[in-house]
Amino acid sequence: MQGQSRLAVSGGGGGDGGVSFGAPADEHEAVVRELTRGHELTARLQAEAMRVLRGQGQAEATAAFILGEVSRTFTVCLSIMGGASPSSRAPATSPRPETPDSAISVGAPPRGKEDNVPRKKTLTTSPFQDGYKWKKYGQKKINNTNFPRGYYRCSHHRDRNCPAQKQVQQHNDDVPPLFAVVYTHEHTCEQPSAASELPDKTNSASGGGSAAPDYFPETSTRRRRKSTLADDRAAMEEREHQVLVSSLASVLQGRQWYDDGGDSRGVGAGVGVGVGAGAAHAPAPASQLVAASPELQPGLDVSAGEGLDVTDYDVTDALFFEPFGTDINSFGTRDDGTLF
DNA sequence: TGGATTTGACCGCT
DNA sequence: AGCGGTCAAATCCA
């Protein structure tokens, strides 16, 4: 959060009140930029707080809960800002999986060669978890940007003539990194892949699939051997699992404390990377989280809500927070010190 | 060998 | 001329 945002937010002006949906594009983008920054910094603060408070019971749970709420607030504001921008909306035509859970529609559509082409721009930490399979057909270094832009087409571009495309470009160098994703055209194919599928992982193992290499954009100028990518991915999956365990432990500790009930179920997998970021999403639907990893709570009937109070998890949480274990919680550094 | 990504070259627009 | 978007040959892996 920048302490001195000098945004010309029209308080009460324009009839909308506050940050008007009809604000000029640059103003709108400025607001989104500041909110995004705040969101990112909150995530970093969480990471740091969780690192410092690890194992400190109530203090850790309290910090996780409060910071999670702060993070949630940013997310909701971003969704309002982006979602209210008519230009950022793609026409709702063919049924398709939603963009990633953490996706945030932002700003005006970029200029393109075809201005009548529907575009939807989002900021997301998980640019590839949108339920579709993509084939990369190009990558280019864009002027005045730090990261190259990857060009993807629906993998059914050829066999089903699906026109859907997207461009993925890392947005910043923060932790976790945000990716700007521009979707163009609607899918005309009906892909069997579920939205929960992680195409960058599931497909890469068989040599196919989408854009995992864009998690390592800085390596694009020099080709990485795929075996190395596979190694990185395996390590990432391992980290995600560990983060899932530890994040869930934080959540359960927090719920237990606030619910004033239940025995100590701390999973106790104190794993370094990304614990705080996981806790950032403490209000995520707990049933979903545990269901995703039932082995974490042996003997606990999650489906019946045992041991968990999910009544105060609202729809917003379900909509805007990523499940634990997805890439927002899984970041780290490579040997060369770069982020992934 | 098939299917994927990478990356330099090419093309069209401003 | 410079830029972004796309093509396609080269390359890699299962």
Coordinates of C-alpha atoms (C1' of nucleotides) in Angstrom, one line a residue:
Chain A
M1 CA 0.0 0.0 0.0
Q2 CA 1.4 3.3 -1.0
G3 CA 0.8 5.7 1.9
Q4 CA 0.1 8.6 -0.3
S5 CA -2.1 7.7 -3.1
R6 CA -3.0 10.8 -4.9
L7 CA -5.7 9.4 -6.9
A8 CA -8.3 11.8 -8.2
V9 CA -11.1 9.6 -7.0
S10 CA -14.2 11.6 -7.5
G11 CA -15.7 11.3 -4.1
G12 CA -19.4 11.7 -4.5
G13 CA -19.0 13.1 -7.9
G14 CA -20.6 12.0 -11.1
G15 CA -23.6 10.6 -9.4
D16 CA -21.9 7.2 -8.8
G17 CA -20.3 8.1 -5.5
G18 CA -16.8 7.2 -4.7
V19 CA -14.8 5.4 -7.4
S20 CA -17.2 5.7 -10.2
F21 CA -17.6 2.9 -12.6
G22 CA -17.7 5.4 -15.3
A23 CA -14.4 7.0 -14.4
P24 CA -12.0 7.8 -17.1
A25 CA -9.9 4.9 -18.2
D26 CA -6.6 6.3 -16.8
E27 CA -8.2 7.0 -13.5
H28 CA -9.8 3.6 -13.4
E29 CA -6.5 2.0 -14.2
A30 CA -4.8 4.1 -11.5
V31 CA -7.2 2.8 -8.9
V32 CA -6.8 -0.7 -10.0
R33 CA -3.1 -0.3 -10.0
E34 CA -3.1 0.9 -6.4
L35 CA -5.4 -1.8 -5.3
T36 CA -3.3 -4.4 -7.0
R37 CA -0.3 -3.0 -5.3
G38 CA -2.0 -3.1 -1.9
H39 CA -3.1 -6.6 -2.5
E40 CA 0.4 -7.7 -3.4
L41 CA 1.9 -6.0 -0.4
T42 CA -0.6 -7.5 1.9
A43 CA 0.4 -10.9 0.6
R44 CA 4.0 -10.1 1.3
L45 CA 3.2 -8.8 4.7
Q46 CA 1.3 -12.1 5.4
A47 CA 4.3 -14.1 4.3
E48 CA 6.5 -12.2 6.6
A49 CA 4.1 -12.3 9.5
M50 CA 3.5 -16.0 9.2
R51 CA 7.2 -16.6 9.0
V52 CA 7.8 -14.6 12.2
L53 CA 4.7 -15.9 14.1
R54 CA 5.0 -19.5 13.0
G55 CA 4.1 -21.8 15.8
Q56 CA 2.8 -19.0 18.1
G57 CA -0.7 -20.3 18.2
Q58 CA -3.2 -17.6 18.7
A59 CA -1.0 -14.8 17.4
E60 CA -0.4 -16.7 14.2
A61 CA -4.0 -17.5 13.8
T62 CA -5.1 -13.9 14.5
A63 CA -2.6 -12.5 12.1
A64 CA -3.6 -15.0 9.4
F65 CA -7.3 -14.1 9.9
I66 CA -6.9 -10.4 9.9
L67 CA -4.5 -10.2 7.0
G68 CA -6.7 -12.6 5.1
E69 CA -9.6 -10.3 5.6
V70 CA -7.5 -7.4 4.4
S71 CA -6.4 -9.3 1.4
R72 CA -10.0 -10.3 0.7
T73 CA -11.1 -6.7 0.8
F74 CA -8.5 -5.8 -1.8
T75 CA -9.7 -8.6 -4.0
V76 CA -13.3 -7.6 -3.7
C77 CA -12.5 -4.0 -4.6
L78 CA -10.4 -5.1 -7.5
S79 CA -13.2 -7.3 -8.8
I80 CA -15.6 -4.4 -8.5
M81 CA -13.4 -2.1 -10.3
G82 CA -12.6 -4.5 -13.0
G83 CA -15.9 -6.2 -13.3
A84 CA -17.7 -2.9 -13.6
S85 CA -15.7 -1.8 -16.5
P86 CA -17.8 -2.5 -19.5
S87 CA -14.8 -2.7 -21.8
S88 CA -13.3 -5.4 -19.7
R89 CA -16.1 -7.8 -20.1
A90 CA -16.1 -10.5 -22.6
P91 CA -19.5 -11.3 -24.0
A92 CA -21.0 -14.2 -22.2
T93 CA -21.8 -16.5 -25.0
S94 CA -20.6 -20.1 -25.1
P95 CA -20.3 -21.9 -21.8
R96 CA -16.8 -22.0 -20.6
P97 CA -14.9 -22.3 -17.4
E98 CA -14.3 -19.1 -15.6
T99 CA -11.0 -17.4 -15.6
P100 CA -8.7 -18.3 -12.7
D101 CA -10.2 -17.8 -9.3
S102 CA -7.8 -15.0 -8.5
A103 CA -8.3 -13.3 -11.8
I104 CA -9.1 -9.7 -11.7
S105 CA -10.6 -7.9 -14.6
V106 CA -8.9 -4.6 -15.1
G107 CA -8.8 -1.6 -17.2
A108 CA -9.7 -0.9 -20.7
P109 CA -9.0 -3.3 -23.5
P110 CA -5.6 -2.9 -25.1
R111 CA -5.4 -1.6 -28.6
G112 CA -5.2 -4.4 -31.1
K113 CA -5.1 -5.0 -34.7
E114 CA -8.8 -5.9 -34.5
D115 CA -10.5 -3.4 -32.3
N116 CA -13.8 -5.2 -32.8
V117 CA -12.4 -8.4 -31.3
P118 CA -13.8 -9.0 -27.9
R119 CA -11.1 -8.8 -25.3
K120 CA -10.9 -9.4 -21.6
K121 CA -7.9 -8.5 -19.6
T122 CA -7.2 -9.9 -16.2
L123 CA -4.5 -9.8 -13.6
T124 CA -4.0 -13.2 -12.1
T125 CA -1.5 -15.2 -10.2
S126 CA -2.5 -18.4 -12.1
P127 CA -2.6 -17.5 -15.7
F128 CA -3.0 -21.1 -16.9
Q129 CA -5.6 -22.5 -14.6
D130 CA -8.6 -21.5 -16.6
G131 CA -9.8 -24.9 -17.5
Y132 CA -8.7 -24.8 -21.1
K133 CA -5.8 -26.2 -22.9
W134 CA -3.6 -23.8 -24.8
K135 CA -1.0 -24.1 -27.3
K136 CA 1.8 -21.6 -27.4
Y137 CA 2.5 -20.2 -30.8
G138 CA 4.8 -17.3 -30.1
Q139 CA 6.6 -15.3 -27.6
K140 CA 7.8 -11.8 -27.9
K141 CA 9.7 -9.2 -25.9
I142 CA 7.5 -6.2 -25.7
N143 CA 9.0 -2.7 -25.5
N144 CA 9.4 -1.2 -22.1
T145 CA 8.4 -4.3 -20.3
N146 CA 10.5 -6.5 -18.2
F147 CA 8.9 -9.8 -19.2
P148 CA 8.1 -11.3 -22.6
R149 CA 4.6 -11.9 -23.7
G150 CA 3.5 -15.3 -24.6
Y151 CA 0.9 -16.0 -27.3
Y152 CA -1.5 -18.9 -26.9
R153 CA -4.2 -20.4 -29.0
C154 CA -6.8 -22.8 -27.9
S155 CA -5.5 -26.3 -28.5
H156 CA -8.6 -26.9 -30.5
H157 CA -7.7 -24.1 -32.9
R158 CA -7.1 -26.6 -35.7
D159 CA -9.4 -29.5 -35.1
R160 CA -12.4 -27.5 -34.0
N161 CA -11.6 -24.1 -35.4
C162 CA -11.8 -22.6 -32.0
P163 CA -10.8 -19.0 -32.3
A164 CA -9.9 -18.4 -28.6
Q165 CA -6.6 -16.9 -27.9
K166 CA -4.8 -15.4 -25.0
Q167 CA -1.7 -13.4 -24.2
V168 CA 0.1 -14.0 -21.0
Q169 CA 2.7 -11.6 -19.7
Q170 CA 4.2 -11.4 -16.2
H171 CA 3.0 -8.2 -14.7
N172 CA 5.4 -7.6 -11.9
D173 CA 8.3 -9.0 -9.9
D174 CA 6.4 -9.3 -6.7
V175 CA 5.7 -12.3 -4.6
P176 CA 3.5 -13.9 -5.8
P177 CA 4.0 -12.6 -9.3
L178 CA 0.9 -11.3 -11.1
F179 CA 0.3 -12.1 -14.7
A180 CA -1.6 -10.0 -17.1
V181 CA -3.7 -12.2 -19.3
V182 CA -5.6 -10.9 -22.3
Y183 CA -8.3 -13.2 -23.7
T184 CA -9.5 -12.6 -27.2
H185 CA -12.4 -14.3 -28.8
E186 CA -14.6 -16.8 -27.1
H187 CA -14.1 -20.5 -27.1
T188 CA -16.4 -22.3 -29.6
C189 CA -15.1 -25.7 -28.5
E190 CA -16.4 -27.5 -25.5
Q191 CA -13.4 -28.8 -23.8
P192 CA -13.7 -31.8 -21.5
S193 CA -11.1 -30.5 -19.1
A194 CA -12.4 -29.4 -15.8
A195 CA -11.7 -25.9 -14.5
S196 CA -9.9 -27.5 -11.6
E197 CA -7.4 -29.1 -13.9
L198 CA -4.0 -27.7 -13.8
P199 CA -3.0 -27.9 -17.4
D200 CA 0.5 -26.7 -17.0
K201 CA 1.2 -29.7 -14.8
T202 CA -1.1 -32.4 -16.0
N203 CA -0.2 -32.0 -19.6
S204 CA 3.4 -31.2 -19.3
A205 CA 4.2 -34.6 -17.9
S206 CA 3.2 -36.2 -21.2
G207 CA 5.0 -33.6 -23.2
G208 CA 1.9 -31.7 -24.1
G209 CA -0.3 -29.0 -22.8
S210 CA -0.1 -25.4 -22.1
A211 CA 2.3 -22.8 -21.0
A212 CA 4.2 -23.8 -18.1
P213 CA 7.4 -22.3 -19.5
D214 CA 5.9 -18.9 -18.9
Y215 CA 6.5 -19.4 -15.3
F216 CA 10.1 -18.9 -16.2
P217 CA 9.8 -16.1 -18.7
E218 CA 13.3 -14.8 -18.0
T219 CA 14.7 -18.0 -19.4
S220 CA 13.0 -17.6 -22.7
T221 CA 16.0 -16.1 -24.4
R222 CA 18.0 -19.1 -23.6
R223 CA 16.3 -22.3 -24.1
R224 CA 15.8 -24.5 -21.0
R225 CA 15.9 -28.2 -21.4
K226 CA 12.6 -29.7 -20.7
S227 CA 14.0 -32.1 -18.2
T228 CA 14.9 -29.1 -16.1
L229 CA 11.4 -27.7 -16.5
A230 CA 10.1 -31.1 -15.3
D231 CA 12.3 -31.0 -12.4
D232 CA 11.2 -27.5 -11.5
R233 CA 7.6 -28.5 -11.8
A234 CA 8.0 -31.5 -9.6
A235 CA 9.6 -29.3 -7.0
M236 CA 6.8 -26.9 -7.3
E237 CA 4.2 -29.6 -6.8
E238 CA 6.0 -30.7 -3.8
R239 CA 6.0 -27.2 -2.4
E240 CA 2.4 -26.8 -3.2
H241 CA 1.6 -29.9 -1.2
Q242 CA 3.6 -28.7 1.7
V243 CA 2.0 -25.3 1.5
L244 CA -1.4 -26.9 1.4
V245 CA -0.7 -28.8 4.6
S246 CA 0.7 -25.8 6.5
S247 CA -1.8 -23.4 5.2
L248 CA -4.6 -25.6 6.2
A249 CA -3.1 -26.0 9.6
S250 CA -3.2 -22.2 10.0
V251 CA -6.8 -22.1 9.0
L252 CA -7.8 -24.8 11.3
Q253 CA -6.0 -23.3 14.1
G254 CA -7.7 -20.0 13.4
R255 CA -11.1 -21.6 13.2
Q256 CA -10.6 -23.6 16.2
W257 CA -9.6 -20.6 18.2
Y258 CA -12.5 -18.5 17.0
D259 CA -14.9 -21.3 17.2
D260 CA -13.7 -22.1 20.7
G261 CA -14.0 -25.8 20.2
G262 CA -12.3 -28.9 19.0
D263 CA -9.0 -30.4 19.9
S264 CA -5.7 -29.4 18.6
R265 CA -5.5 -30.5 15.0
G266 CA -2.5 -28.6 14.0
V267 CA -1.0 -30.5 11.1
G268 CA 2.3 -29.0 12.1
A269 CA 4.0 -29.2 8.8
G270 CA 6.0 -26.0 9.2
V271 CA 7.1 -25.5 5.7
G272 CA 8.9 -22.4 4.7
V273 CA 7.8 -21.3 1.3
G274 CA 4.6 -19.5 1.0
V275 CA 3.0 -20.3 4.3
G276 CA 1.9 -16.8 4.8
A277 CA 0.6 -16.4 1.3
G278 CA -1.5 -19.4 2.0
A279 CA -2.8 -18.0 5.2
A280 CA -3.7 -14.9 3.2
H281 CA -6.6 -16.9 2.0
A282 CA -7.7 -18.1 5.3
P283 CA -11.4 -17.3 4.6
A284 CA -11.5 -19.7 1.7
P285 CA -14.1 -22.3 1.8
A286 CA -12.8 -24.7 4.3
S287 CA -14.8 -27.7 3.1
Q288 CA -13.3 -27.3 -0.3
L289 CA -9.9 -27.1 1.1
V290 CA -10.2 -30.1 3.3
A291 CA -11.9 -32.0 0.6
A292 CA -9.0 -31.3 -1.6
S293 CA -6.7 -32.9 0.8
P294 CA -8.7 -35.2 3.1
E295 CA -5.7 -37.0 4.2
L296 CA -4.8 -33.9 6.2
Q297 CA -7.6 -34.5 8.7
P298 CA -7.7 -38.2 9.3
G299 CA -10.9 -39.2 11.0
L300 CA -12.6 -35.9 10.3
D301 CA -15.8 -36.1 8.5
V302 CA -15.4 -33.0 6.4
S303 CA -18.5 -33.5 4.3
A304 CA -20.6 -33.2 7.4
G305 CA -18.8 -30.1 8.4
E306 CA -17.3 -31.8 11.4
G307 CA -14.7 -29.7 13.1
L308 CA -15.1 -26.8 10.8
D309 CA -17.4 -23.8 10.9
V310 CA -18.0 -22.8 7.4
T311 CA -21.1 -20.8 8.0
D312 CA -19.3 -17.5 7.8
Y313 CA -17.6 -18.2 4.5
D314 CA -19.4 -16.1 2.1
V315 CA -19.9 -16.4 -1.6
T316 CA -17.3 -13.8 -2.2
D317 CA -14.7 -16.0 -0.6
A318 CA -15.6 -18.8 -2.8
L319 CA -15.5 -16.7 -5.9
F320 CA -12.4 -14.8 -5.4
F321 CA -10.0 -16.8 -3.4
E322 CA -7.9 -19.5 -4.8
P323 CA -7.8 -22.9 -3.2
F324 CA -4.8 -23.6 -1.2
G325 CA -2.1 -25.3 -3.0
T326 CA -2.5 -23.4 -6.2
D327 CA 0.2 -21.4 -7.5
I328 CA -0.6 -18.3 -5.6
N329 CA 0.8 -20.1 -2.6
S330 CA 3.7 -21.6 -4.4
F331 CA 6.4 -19.3 -5.1
G332 CA 10.1 -19.4 -4.4
T333 CA 13.4 -18.8 -6.0
R334 CA 15.4 -20.7 -8.4
D335 CA 19.1 -21.3 -8.1
D336 CA 19.8 -18.1 -10.0
G337 CA 17.7 -16.1 -7.5
T338 CA 14.8 -15.4 -9.9
L339 CA 11.3 -15.8 -8.9
F340 CA 8.9 -18.4 -10.0
Chain B
dT1 C1' 7.9 -40.4 -34.6
dG2 C1' 4.4 -37.4 -33.1
dG3 C1' 3.4 -33.5 -30.6
dA4 C1' 5.0 -29.9 -28.1
dT5 C1' 7.9 -25.4 -27.3
dT6 C1' 11.3 -22.1 -28.9
dT7 C1' 12.7 -18.3 -31.5
dG8 C1' 14.1 -15.7 -35.6
dA9 C1' 11.8 -14.0 -39.6
dC10 C1' 8.1 -12.0 -41.6
dC11 C1' 3.9 -9.1 -42.1
dG12 C1' 0.6 -5.4 -41.3
dC13 C1' -0.5 -1.4 -38.9
dT14 C1' 0.5 3.3 -37.0
Chain C
dA1 C1' 10.8 2.9 -39.0
dG2 C1' 9.2 0.7 -35.1
dC3 C1' 6.1 -2.0 -33.1
dG4 C1' 3.1 -6.0 -31.9
dG5 C1' 1.2 -10.3 -33.7
dT6 C1' 1.9 -14.5 -36.3
dC7 C1' 4.4 -18.0 -38.9
dA8 C1' 7.3 -21.8 -39.4
dA9 C1' 11.7 -24.2 -39.1
dA10 C1' 14.4 -26.0 -35.6
dT11 C1' 14.6 -28.5 -31.5
dC12 C1' 13.3 -31.3 -27.8
dC13 C1' 11.1 -35.1 -25.2
dA14 C1' 8.2 -39.2 -24.3

